[in-house]
Short mmCIF file of C-alpha atoms and ligand atoms in Angstrom, two decimals:
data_model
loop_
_atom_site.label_atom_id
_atom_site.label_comp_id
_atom_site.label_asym_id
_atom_site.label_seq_id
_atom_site.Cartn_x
_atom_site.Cartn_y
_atom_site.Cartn_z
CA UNK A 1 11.93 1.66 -20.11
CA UNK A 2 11.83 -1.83 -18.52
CA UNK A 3 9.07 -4.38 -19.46
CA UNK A 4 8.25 -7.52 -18.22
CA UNK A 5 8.54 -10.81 -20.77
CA UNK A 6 5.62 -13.39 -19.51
CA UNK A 7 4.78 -16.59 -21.50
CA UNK A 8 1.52 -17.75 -20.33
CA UNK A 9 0.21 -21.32 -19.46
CA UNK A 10 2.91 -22.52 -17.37
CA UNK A 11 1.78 -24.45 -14.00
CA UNK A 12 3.20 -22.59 -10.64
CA UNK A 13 4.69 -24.56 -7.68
CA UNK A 14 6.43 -23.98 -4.76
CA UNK A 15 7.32 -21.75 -1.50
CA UNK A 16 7.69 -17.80 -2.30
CA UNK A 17 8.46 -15.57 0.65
CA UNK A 18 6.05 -12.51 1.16
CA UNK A 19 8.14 -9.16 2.01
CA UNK A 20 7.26 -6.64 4.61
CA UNK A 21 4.42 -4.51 4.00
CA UNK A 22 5.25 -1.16 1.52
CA UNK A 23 2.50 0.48 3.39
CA UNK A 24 3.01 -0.15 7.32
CA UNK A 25 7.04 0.43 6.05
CA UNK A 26 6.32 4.28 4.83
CA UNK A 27 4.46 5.37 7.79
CA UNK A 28 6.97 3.89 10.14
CA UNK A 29 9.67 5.47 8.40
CA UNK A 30 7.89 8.69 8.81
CA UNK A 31 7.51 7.99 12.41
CA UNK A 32 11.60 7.94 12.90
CA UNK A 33 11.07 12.07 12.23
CA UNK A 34 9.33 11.71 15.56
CA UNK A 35 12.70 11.08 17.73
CA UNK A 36 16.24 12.15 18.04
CA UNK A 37 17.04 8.35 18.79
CA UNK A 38 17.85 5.42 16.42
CA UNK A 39 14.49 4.16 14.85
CA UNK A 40 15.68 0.55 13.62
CA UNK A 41 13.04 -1.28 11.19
CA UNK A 42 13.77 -4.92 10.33
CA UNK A 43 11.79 -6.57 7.32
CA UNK A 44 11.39 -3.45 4.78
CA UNK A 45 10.25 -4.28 1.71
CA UNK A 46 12.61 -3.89 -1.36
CA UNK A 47 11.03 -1.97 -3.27
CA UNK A 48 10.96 1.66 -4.63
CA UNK A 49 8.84 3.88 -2.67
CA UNK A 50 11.07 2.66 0.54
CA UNK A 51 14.04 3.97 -0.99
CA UNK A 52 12.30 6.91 -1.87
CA UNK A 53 10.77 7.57 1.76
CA UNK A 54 14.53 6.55 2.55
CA UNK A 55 15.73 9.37 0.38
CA UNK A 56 13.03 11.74 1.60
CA UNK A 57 14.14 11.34 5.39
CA UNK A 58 17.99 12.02 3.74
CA UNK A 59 17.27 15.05 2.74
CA UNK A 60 15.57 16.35 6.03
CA UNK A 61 18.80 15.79 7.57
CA UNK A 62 18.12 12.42 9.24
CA UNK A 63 20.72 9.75 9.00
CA UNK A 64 19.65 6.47 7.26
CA UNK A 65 22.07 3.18 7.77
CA UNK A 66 20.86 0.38 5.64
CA UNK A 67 21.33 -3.07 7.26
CA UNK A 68 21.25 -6.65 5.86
CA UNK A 69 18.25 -8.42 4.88
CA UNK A 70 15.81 -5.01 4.13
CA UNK A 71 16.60 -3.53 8.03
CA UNK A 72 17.14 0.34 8.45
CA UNK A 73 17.84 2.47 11.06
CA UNK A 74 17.15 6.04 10.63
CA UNK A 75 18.01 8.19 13.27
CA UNK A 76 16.78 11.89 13.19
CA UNK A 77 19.20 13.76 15.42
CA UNK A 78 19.61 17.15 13.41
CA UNK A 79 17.52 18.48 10.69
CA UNK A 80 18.57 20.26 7.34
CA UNK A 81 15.58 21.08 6.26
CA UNK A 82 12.38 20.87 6.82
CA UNK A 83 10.39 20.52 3.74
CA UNK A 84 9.58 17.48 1.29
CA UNK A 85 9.84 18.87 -2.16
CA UNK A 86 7.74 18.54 -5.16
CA UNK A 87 10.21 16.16 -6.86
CA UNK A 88 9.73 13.46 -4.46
CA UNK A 89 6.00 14.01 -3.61
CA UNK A 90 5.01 13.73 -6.80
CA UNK A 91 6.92 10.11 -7.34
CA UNK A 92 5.32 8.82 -3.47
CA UNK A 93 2.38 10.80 -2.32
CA UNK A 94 3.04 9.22 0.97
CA UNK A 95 5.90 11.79 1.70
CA UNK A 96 2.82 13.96 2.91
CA UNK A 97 3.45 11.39 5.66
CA UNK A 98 5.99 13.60 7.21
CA UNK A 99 3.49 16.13 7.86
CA UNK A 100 2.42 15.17 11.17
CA UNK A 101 5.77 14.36 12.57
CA UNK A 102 7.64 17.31 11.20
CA UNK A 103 4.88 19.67 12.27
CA UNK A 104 4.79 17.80 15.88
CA UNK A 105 8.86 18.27 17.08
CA UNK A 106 9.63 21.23 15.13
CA UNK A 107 6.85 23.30 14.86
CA UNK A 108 7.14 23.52 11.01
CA UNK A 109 6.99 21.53 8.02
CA UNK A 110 7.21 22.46 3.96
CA UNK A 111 4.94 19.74 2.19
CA UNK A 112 4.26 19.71 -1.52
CA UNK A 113 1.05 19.15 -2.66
CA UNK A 114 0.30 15.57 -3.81
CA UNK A 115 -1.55 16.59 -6.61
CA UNK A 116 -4.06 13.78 -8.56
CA UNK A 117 -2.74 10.62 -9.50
CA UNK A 118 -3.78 7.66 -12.07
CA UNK A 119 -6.28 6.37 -9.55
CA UNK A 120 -7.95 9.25 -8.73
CA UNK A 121 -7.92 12.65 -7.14
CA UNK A 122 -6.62 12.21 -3.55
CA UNK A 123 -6.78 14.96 -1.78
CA UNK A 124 -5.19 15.65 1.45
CA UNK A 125 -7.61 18.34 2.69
CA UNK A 126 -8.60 15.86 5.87
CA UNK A 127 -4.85 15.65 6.99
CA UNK A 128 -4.70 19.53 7.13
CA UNK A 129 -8.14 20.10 8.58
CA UNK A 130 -7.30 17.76 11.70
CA UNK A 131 -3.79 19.47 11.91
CA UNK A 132 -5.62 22.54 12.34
CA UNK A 133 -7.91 21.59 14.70
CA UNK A 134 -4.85 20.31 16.49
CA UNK A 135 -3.79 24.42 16.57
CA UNK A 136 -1.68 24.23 13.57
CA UNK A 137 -1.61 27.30 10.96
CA UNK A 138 -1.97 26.04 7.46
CA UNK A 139 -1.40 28.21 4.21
CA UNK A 140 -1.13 26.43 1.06
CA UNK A 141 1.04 28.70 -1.23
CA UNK A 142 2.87 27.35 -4.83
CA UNK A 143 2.04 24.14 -4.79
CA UNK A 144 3.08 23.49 -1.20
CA UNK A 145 1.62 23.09 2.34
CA UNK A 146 3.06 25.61 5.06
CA UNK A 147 2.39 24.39 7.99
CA UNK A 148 3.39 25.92 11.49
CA UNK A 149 2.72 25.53 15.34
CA UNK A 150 4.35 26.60 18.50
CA UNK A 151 3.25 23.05 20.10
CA UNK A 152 -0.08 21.47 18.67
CA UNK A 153 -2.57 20.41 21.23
CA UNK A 154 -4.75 17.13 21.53
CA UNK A 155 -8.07 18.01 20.28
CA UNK A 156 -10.96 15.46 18.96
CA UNK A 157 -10.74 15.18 15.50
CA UNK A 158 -13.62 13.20 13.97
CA UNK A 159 -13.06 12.29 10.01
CA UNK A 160 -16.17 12.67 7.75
CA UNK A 161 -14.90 9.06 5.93
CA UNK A 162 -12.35 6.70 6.55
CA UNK A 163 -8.56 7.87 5.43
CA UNK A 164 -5.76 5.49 6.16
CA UNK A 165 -3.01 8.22 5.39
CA UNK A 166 -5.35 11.14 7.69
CA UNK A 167 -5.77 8.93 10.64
CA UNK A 168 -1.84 7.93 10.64
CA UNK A 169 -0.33 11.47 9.96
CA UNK A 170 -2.38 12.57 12.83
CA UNK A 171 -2.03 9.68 15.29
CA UNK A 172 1.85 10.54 14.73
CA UNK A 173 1.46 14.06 15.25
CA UNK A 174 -0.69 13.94 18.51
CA UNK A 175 1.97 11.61 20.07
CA UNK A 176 3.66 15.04 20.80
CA UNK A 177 1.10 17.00 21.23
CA UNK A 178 -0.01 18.78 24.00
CA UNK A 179 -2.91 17.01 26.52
CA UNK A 180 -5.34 14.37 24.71
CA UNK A 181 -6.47 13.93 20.81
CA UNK A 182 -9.45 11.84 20.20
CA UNK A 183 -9.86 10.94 16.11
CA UNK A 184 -13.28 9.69 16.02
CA UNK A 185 -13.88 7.31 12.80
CA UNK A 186 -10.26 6.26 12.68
CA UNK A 187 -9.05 4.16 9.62
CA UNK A 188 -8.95 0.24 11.32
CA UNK A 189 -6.19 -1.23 8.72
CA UNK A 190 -3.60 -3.35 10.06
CA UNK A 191 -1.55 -1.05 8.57
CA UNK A 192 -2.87 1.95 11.45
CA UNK A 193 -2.22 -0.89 14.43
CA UNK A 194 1.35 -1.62 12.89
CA UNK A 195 1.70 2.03 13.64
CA UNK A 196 0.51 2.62 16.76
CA UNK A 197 2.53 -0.89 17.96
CA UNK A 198 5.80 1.17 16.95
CA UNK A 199 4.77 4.37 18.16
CA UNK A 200 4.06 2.41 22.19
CA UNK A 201 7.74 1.27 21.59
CA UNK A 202 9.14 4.39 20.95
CA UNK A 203 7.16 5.41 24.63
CA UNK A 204 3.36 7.05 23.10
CA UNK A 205 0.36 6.34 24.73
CA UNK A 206 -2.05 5.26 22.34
CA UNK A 207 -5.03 3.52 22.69
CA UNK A 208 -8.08 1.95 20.34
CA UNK A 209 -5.96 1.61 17.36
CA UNK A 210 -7.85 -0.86 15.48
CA UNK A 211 -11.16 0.45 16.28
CA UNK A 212 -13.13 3.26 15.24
CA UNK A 213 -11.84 5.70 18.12
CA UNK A 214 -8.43 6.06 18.62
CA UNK A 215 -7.26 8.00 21.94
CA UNK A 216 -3.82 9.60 22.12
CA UNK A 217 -2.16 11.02 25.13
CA UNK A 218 0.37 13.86 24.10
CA UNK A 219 4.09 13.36 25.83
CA UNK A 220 6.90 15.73 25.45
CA UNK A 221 9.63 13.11 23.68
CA UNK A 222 9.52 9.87 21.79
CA UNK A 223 12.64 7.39 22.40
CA UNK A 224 14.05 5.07 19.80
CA UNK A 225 12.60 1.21 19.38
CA UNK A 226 13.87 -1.85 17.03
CA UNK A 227 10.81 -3.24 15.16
CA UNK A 228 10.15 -5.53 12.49
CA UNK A 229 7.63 -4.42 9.70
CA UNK A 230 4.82 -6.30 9.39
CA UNK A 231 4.14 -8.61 6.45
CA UNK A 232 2.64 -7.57 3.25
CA UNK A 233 -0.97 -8.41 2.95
CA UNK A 234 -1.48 -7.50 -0.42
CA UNK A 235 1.43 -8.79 -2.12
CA UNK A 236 0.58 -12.08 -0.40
CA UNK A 237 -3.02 -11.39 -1.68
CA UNK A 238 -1.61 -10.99 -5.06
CA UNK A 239 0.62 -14.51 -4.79
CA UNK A 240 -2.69 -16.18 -3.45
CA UNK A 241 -4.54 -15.18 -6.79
CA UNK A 242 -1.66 -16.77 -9.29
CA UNK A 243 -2.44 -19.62 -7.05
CA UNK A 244 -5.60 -19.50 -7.91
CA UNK A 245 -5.90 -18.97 -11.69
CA UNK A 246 -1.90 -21.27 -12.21
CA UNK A 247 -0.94 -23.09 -9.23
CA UNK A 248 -0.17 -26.59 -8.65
CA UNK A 249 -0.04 -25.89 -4.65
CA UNK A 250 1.75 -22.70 -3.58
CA UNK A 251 2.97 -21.57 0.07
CA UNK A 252 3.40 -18.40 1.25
CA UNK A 253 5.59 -17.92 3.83
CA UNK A 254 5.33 -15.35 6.18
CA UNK A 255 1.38 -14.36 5.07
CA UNK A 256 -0.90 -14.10 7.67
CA UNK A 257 -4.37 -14.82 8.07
CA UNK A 258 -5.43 -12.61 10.02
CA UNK A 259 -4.49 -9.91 8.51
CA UNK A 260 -6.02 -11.16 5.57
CA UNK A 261 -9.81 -12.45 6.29
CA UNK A 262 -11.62 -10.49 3.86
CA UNK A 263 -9.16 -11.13 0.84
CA UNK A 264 -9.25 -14.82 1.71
CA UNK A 265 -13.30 -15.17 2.82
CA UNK A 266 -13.70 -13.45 -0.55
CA UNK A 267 -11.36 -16.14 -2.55
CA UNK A 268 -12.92 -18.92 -0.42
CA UNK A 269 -16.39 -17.91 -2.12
CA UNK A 270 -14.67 -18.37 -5.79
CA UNK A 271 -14.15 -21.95 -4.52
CA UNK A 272 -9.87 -21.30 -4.01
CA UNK A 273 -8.40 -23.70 -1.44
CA UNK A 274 -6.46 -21.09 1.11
CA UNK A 275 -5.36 -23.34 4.18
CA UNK A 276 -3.08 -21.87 7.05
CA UNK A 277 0.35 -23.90 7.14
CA UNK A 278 2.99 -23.53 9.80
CA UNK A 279 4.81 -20.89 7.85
CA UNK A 280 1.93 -19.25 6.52
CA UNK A 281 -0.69 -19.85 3.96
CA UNK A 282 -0.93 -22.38 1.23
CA UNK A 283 -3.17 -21.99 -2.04
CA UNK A 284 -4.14 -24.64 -4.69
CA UNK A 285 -5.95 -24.11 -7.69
CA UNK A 286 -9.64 -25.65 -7.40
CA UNK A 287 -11.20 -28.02 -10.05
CA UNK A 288 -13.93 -24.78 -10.97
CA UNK A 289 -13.73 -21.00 -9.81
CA UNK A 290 -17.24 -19.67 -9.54
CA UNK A 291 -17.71 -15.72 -10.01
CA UNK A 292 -19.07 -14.04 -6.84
CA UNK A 293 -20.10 -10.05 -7.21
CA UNK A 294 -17.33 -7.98 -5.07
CA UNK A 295 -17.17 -4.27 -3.33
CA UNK A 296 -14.48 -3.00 -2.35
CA UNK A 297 -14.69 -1.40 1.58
CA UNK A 298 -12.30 -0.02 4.20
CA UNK A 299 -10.82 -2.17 6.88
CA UNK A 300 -12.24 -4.99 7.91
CA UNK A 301 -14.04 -5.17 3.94
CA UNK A 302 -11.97 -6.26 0.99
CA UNK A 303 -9.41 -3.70 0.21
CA UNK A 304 -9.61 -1.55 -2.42
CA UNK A 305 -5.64 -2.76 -3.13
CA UNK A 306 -6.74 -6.27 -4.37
CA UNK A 307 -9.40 -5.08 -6.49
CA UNK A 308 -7.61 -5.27 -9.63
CA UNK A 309 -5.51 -8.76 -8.94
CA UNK A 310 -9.30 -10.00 -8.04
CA UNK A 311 -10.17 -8.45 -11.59
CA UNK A 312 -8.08 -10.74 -12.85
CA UNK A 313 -9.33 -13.75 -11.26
CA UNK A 314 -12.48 -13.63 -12.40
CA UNK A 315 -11.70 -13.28 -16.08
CA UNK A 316 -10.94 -17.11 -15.63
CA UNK A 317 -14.06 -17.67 -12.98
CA UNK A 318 -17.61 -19.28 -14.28
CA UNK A 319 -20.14 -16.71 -14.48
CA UNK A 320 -21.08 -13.29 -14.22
CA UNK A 321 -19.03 -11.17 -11.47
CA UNK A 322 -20.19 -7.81 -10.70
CA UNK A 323 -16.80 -5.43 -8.81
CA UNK A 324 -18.45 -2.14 -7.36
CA UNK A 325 -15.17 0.50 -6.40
CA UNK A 326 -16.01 2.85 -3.51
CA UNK A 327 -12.69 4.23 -2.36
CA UNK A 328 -11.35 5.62 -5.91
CA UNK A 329 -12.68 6.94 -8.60
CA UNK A 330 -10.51 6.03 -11.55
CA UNK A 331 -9.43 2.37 -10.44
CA UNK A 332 -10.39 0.77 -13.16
CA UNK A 333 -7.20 1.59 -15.32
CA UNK A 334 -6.55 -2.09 -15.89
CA UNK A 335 -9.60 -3.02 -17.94
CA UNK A 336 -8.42 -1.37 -21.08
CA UNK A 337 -5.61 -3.80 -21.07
CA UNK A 338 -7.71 -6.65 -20.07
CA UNK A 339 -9.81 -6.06 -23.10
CA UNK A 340 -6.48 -6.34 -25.16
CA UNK A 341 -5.94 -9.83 -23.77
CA UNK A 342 -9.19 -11.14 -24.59
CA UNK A 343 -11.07 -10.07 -21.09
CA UNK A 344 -15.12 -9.38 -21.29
CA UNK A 345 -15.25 -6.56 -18.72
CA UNK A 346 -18.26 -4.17 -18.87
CA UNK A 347 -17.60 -0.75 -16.67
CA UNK A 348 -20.23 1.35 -15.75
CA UNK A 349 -19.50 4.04 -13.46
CA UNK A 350 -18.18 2.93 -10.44
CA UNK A 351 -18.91 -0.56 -11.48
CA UNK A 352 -17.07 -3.55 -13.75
CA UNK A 353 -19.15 -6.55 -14.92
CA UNK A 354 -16.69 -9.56 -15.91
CA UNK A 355 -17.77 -12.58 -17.29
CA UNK A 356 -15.83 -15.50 -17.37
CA UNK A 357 -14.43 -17.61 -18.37
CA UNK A 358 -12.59 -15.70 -20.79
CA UNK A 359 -9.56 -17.74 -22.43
CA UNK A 360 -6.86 -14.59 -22.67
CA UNK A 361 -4.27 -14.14 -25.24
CA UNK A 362 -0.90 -12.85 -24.48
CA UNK A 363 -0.56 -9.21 -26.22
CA UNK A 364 1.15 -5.97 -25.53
CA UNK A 365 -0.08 -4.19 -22.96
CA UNK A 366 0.76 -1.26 -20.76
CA UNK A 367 0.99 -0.52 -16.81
CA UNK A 368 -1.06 2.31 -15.08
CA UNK A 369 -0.34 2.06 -11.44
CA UNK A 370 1.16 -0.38 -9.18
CA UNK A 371 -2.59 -2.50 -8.57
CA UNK A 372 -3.22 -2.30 -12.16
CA UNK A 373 0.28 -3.75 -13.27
CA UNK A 374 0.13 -6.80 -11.12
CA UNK A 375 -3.46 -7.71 -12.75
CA UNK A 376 -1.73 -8.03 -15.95
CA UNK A 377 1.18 -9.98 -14.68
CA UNK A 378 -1.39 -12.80 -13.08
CA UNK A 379 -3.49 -12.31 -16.39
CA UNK A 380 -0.43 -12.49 -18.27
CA UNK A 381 0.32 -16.02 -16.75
CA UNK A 382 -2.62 -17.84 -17.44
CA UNK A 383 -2.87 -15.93 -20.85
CA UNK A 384 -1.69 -17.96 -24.23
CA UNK A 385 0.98 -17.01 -25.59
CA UNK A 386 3.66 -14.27 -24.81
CA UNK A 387 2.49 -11.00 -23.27
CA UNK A 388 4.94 -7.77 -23.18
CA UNK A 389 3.84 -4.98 -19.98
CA UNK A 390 5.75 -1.96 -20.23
CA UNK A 391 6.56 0.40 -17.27
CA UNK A 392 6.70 -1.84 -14.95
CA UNK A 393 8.27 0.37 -12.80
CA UNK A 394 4.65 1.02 -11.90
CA UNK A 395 4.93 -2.79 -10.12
CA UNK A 396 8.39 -1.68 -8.97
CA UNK A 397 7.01 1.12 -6.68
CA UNK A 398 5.45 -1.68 -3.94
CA UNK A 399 6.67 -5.53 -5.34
CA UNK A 400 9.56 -6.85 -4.55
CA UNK A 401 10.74 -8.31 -8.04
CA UNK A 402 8.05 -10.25 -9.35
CA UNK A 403 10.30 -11.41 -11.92
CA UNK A 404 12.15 -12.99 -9.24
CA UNK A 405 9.82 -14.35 -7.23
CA UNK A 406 7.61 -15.99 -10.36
CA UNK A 407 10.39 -17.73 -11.92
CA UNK A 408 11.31 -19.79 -8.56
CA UNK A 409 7.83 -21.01 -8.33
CA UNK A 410 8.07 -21.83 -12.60
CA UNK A 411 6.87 -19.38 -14.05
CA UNK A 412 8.34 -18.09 -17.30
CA UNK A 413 8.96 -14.02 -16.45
CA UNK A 414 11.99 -12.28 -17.60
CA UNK A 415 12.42 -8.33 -17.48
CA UNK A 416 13.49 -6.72 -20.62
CA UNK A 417 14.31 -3.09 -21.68
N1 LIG B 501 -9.38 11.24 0.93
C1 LIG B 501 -9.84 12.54 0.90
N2 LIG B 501 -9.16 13.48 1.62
C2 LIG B 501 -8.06 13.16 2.38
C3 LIG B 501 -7.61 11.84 2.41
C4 LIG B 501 -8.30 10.89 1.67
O1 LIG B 501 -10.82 12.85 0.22
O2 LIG B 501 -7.50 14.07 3.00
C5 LIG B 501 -10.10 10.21 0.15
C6 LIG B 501 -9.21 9.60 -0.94
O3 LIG B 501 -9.21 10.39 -2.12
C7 LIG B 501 -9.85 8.25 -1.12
C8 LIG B 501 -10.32 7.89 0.28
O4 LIG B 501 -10.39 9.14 1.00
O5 LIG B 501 -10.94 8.34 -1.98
C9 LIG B 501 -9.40 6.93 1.05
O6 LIG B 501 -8.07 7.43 1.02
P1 LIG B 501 -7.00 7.08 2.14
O7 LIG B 501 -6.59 8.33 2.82
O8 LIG B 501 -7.53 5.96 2.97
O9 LIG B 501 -5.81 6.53 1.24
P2 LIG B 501 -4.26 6.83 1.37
O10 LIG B 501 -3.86 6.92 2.80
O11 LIG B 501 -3.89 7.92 0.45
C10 LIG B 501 -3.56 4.31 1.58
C11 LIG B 501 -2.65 3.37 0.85
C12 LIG B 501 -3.24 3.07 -0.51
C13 LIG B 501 -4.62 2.43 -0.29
C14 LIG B 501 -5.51 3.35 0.53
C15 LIG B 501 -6.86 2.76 0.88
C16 LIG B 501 -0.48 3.92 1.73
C17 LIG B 501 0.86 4.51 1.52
N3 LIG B 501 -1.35 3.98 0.71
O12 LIG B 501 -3.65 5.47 0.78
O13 LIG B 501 -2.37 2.12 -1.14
O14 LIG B 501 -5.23 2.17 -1.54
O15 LIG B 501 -4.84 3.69 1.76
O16 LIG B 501 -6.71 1.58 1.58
O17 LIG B 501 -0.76 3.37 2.79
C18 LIG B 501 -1.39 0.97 -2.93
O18 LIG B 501 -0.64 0.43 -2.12
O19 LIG B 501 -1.50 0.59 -4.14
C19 LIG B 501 -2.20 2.10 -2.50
C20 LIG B 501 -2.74 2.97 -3.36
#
């Protein structure tokens, strides 16, 4: 199994490029299901759970054609099957992503259930009570979702919480639907306007994406579109906090502010420097970071995707910070290994009480999910010392090579089996 080799303490500079975003890049690959014409995405990130919604669309019968610098087109003109197996679901749970648009132009779709996963339980139930309200018959049967309609019809679908996955498996699935759906409480992510932007270009009518009501008019087809992928908000979040805790003045090119106010209001309050630049953002590492208390919130509030990179942070912060996570239950995976380093973290239900500064120690230490592995790597390179992280094929699933990346701005990474 790969690790990662870090050796702690060394001062980052430089200009790193910020990929396209893993999650606006799965749901518009599931959104090529929803046309017989070429889908063409520009900007995909390179990183595992794009090749595997790559392979996923493969083996539904849709034709993938990888271009140069991370572009696909994916053109769905004859299907071989219509069901995403267990195999694949239970490496990406965003395959259920294909729900929506299977269900929408061919009446039927074979889903595997997700299942739980290291962060918490996840279920799908709000994806399959909408598609039933939408006139879809849903049987869940060994592990899978059957799902079947003649032609769903718009209906208004209002979720009990925000779900990022819910609202875009169902805006994608009304866009053939028959007559008007109305999801009430919509997830506001950039991620869910990325969405709807491709879905206009392939000819829906979609309106309110971005606010709490989003209003879909049902046509009969969808054409093809060319459209570049938006950049990645966390992975530039993630670059902004090794600015932070190790930089000597970073840029990130391509990050965008705002998509990003929350992440950087929040860093702001620590006392980083975050100033816009013509090609995106530029970080410095202040004189003191100060710990501020932090809760995790839907869209516009701080994402639940920085959570543990912010963790990490504010190990090396002054003071007492107090990190309250509402939108999973077991996202605190990373603390464990924190403790290894050196880290005093407190957890208490929901809650983790860091205080800082902590001076962290490079040690062996292990990766739990994709949030949780890149916490390590930024504590890794402030820690002293050399610190090992195995599977880091966790990180793989939605960074481009951090190895890569680190190492042109000076950092000493390497990846070792
Ligand atoms: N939920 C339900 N029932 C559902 C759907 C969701 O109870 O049918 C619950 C979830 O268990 C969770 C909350 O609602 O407690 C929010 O889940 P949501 O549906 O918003 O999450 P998701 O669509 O499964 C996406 C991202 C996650 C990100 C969350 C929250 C993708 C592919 N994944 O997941 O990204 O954490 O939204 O913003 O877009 C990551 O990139 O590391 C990652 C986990």
């Amino acid at each position: 199994m790969e690790k990662l080799k870090i050796t702690g303490g060394r001062r980052l500079a430089g200009r790193v490029k910020i990929g396209g975003s893993k999650n606006a890049a799965l749901p518009a690959l599931a959104a090529s299901l929803l046309t017989g014409e070429k889908v063409e995405l520009d900007n995909l990130p390179r990183v595992r759970d794009v090749r595997t919604m790559l392979r996923v669309l493969e083996q539904l019968g849709a034709r993938v054609e990888a271009g140069e610098h991370g572009s696909a087109a994916v053109q769905a003109d004859g299907f071989a099957s219509f069901e995403a197996p267990y195999d694949l679901v239970k490496t990406m749970r965003a395959s259920v992503l294909v729900l929506g648009p299977l269900l929408a132009r061919h009446g039927r779709a074979r889903v595997s259930l997700p299942g739980g996963c290291a962060i918490g339980e996840r279920p799908i139930n709000l994806h399959l009570d909408g598609l039933e309200r939408m006139g879809a018959e849903i049987k869940l049967e060994h592990g899978y979702v059957e799902a079947r309609a003649d032609r769903l019809r718009g209906a208004t679908v209002a979720f009990p919480s925000k779900t990022v996955g819910a609202t875009e498996n169902l805006m994608m699935a009304a866009t053939l639907a028959r007559g008007t759906t109305v999801l009430q409480n919509a997830a506001k992510e950039p991620e869910v306007v990325y969405l709807a932007e491709l879905l206009g270009a392939m000819g829906a009518s979609i309106e309110g994406a971005g606010t709490d009501e989003i209003v879909v008019e049902g046509r009969d087809t969808l054409g093809g579109a060319s459209h570049r992928v938006i950049p990645d908000r966390i992975e530039a979040g993630t670059y902004l906090v090794a600015g932070a805790i190790v930089g000597d003045g970073i840029e990130l090119e391509d990050a965008r502010l705002d998509q990003m106010e929350a992440i950087i209001d929040q860093l702001r309050r620590v006392g980083v420097v975050v100033e816009p630049t013509e090609a995106g953002l530029r970080v410095a590492r202040p004189e003191q970071l100060t710990s501020q208390d932090l809760r995790t919130a839907p869209h516009p509030g701080f994402p639940t995707d920085m959570q543990a990179q912010y963790m990490a942070l504010m190990t090396q912060a002054t003071g007492t910070a107090v990190i309250a996570e509402t939108i999973f239950e077991h996202r605190f995976m990373h603390v464990g290994e924190l403790l290894r380093m050196g880290a005093d973290v407190r957890i208490d239900g929901h809650t983790a009480v860091v205080v800082g500064p902590a001076r962290l120690t490079g040690a062996q230490v292990m990766a739990t999910d994709l949030r949780a592995s890149a916490c390590l790597v930024l504590a890794a390179l402030v820690a002293d010392g050399v610190t090992v992280i195995d599977r880091v094929y966790h990180l793989d699933r939605g960074y481009e090579p951090m190895e890569r990346k680190l190492r042109e701005l000076g950092a000493s990474v390497e990846r070792i089996r």
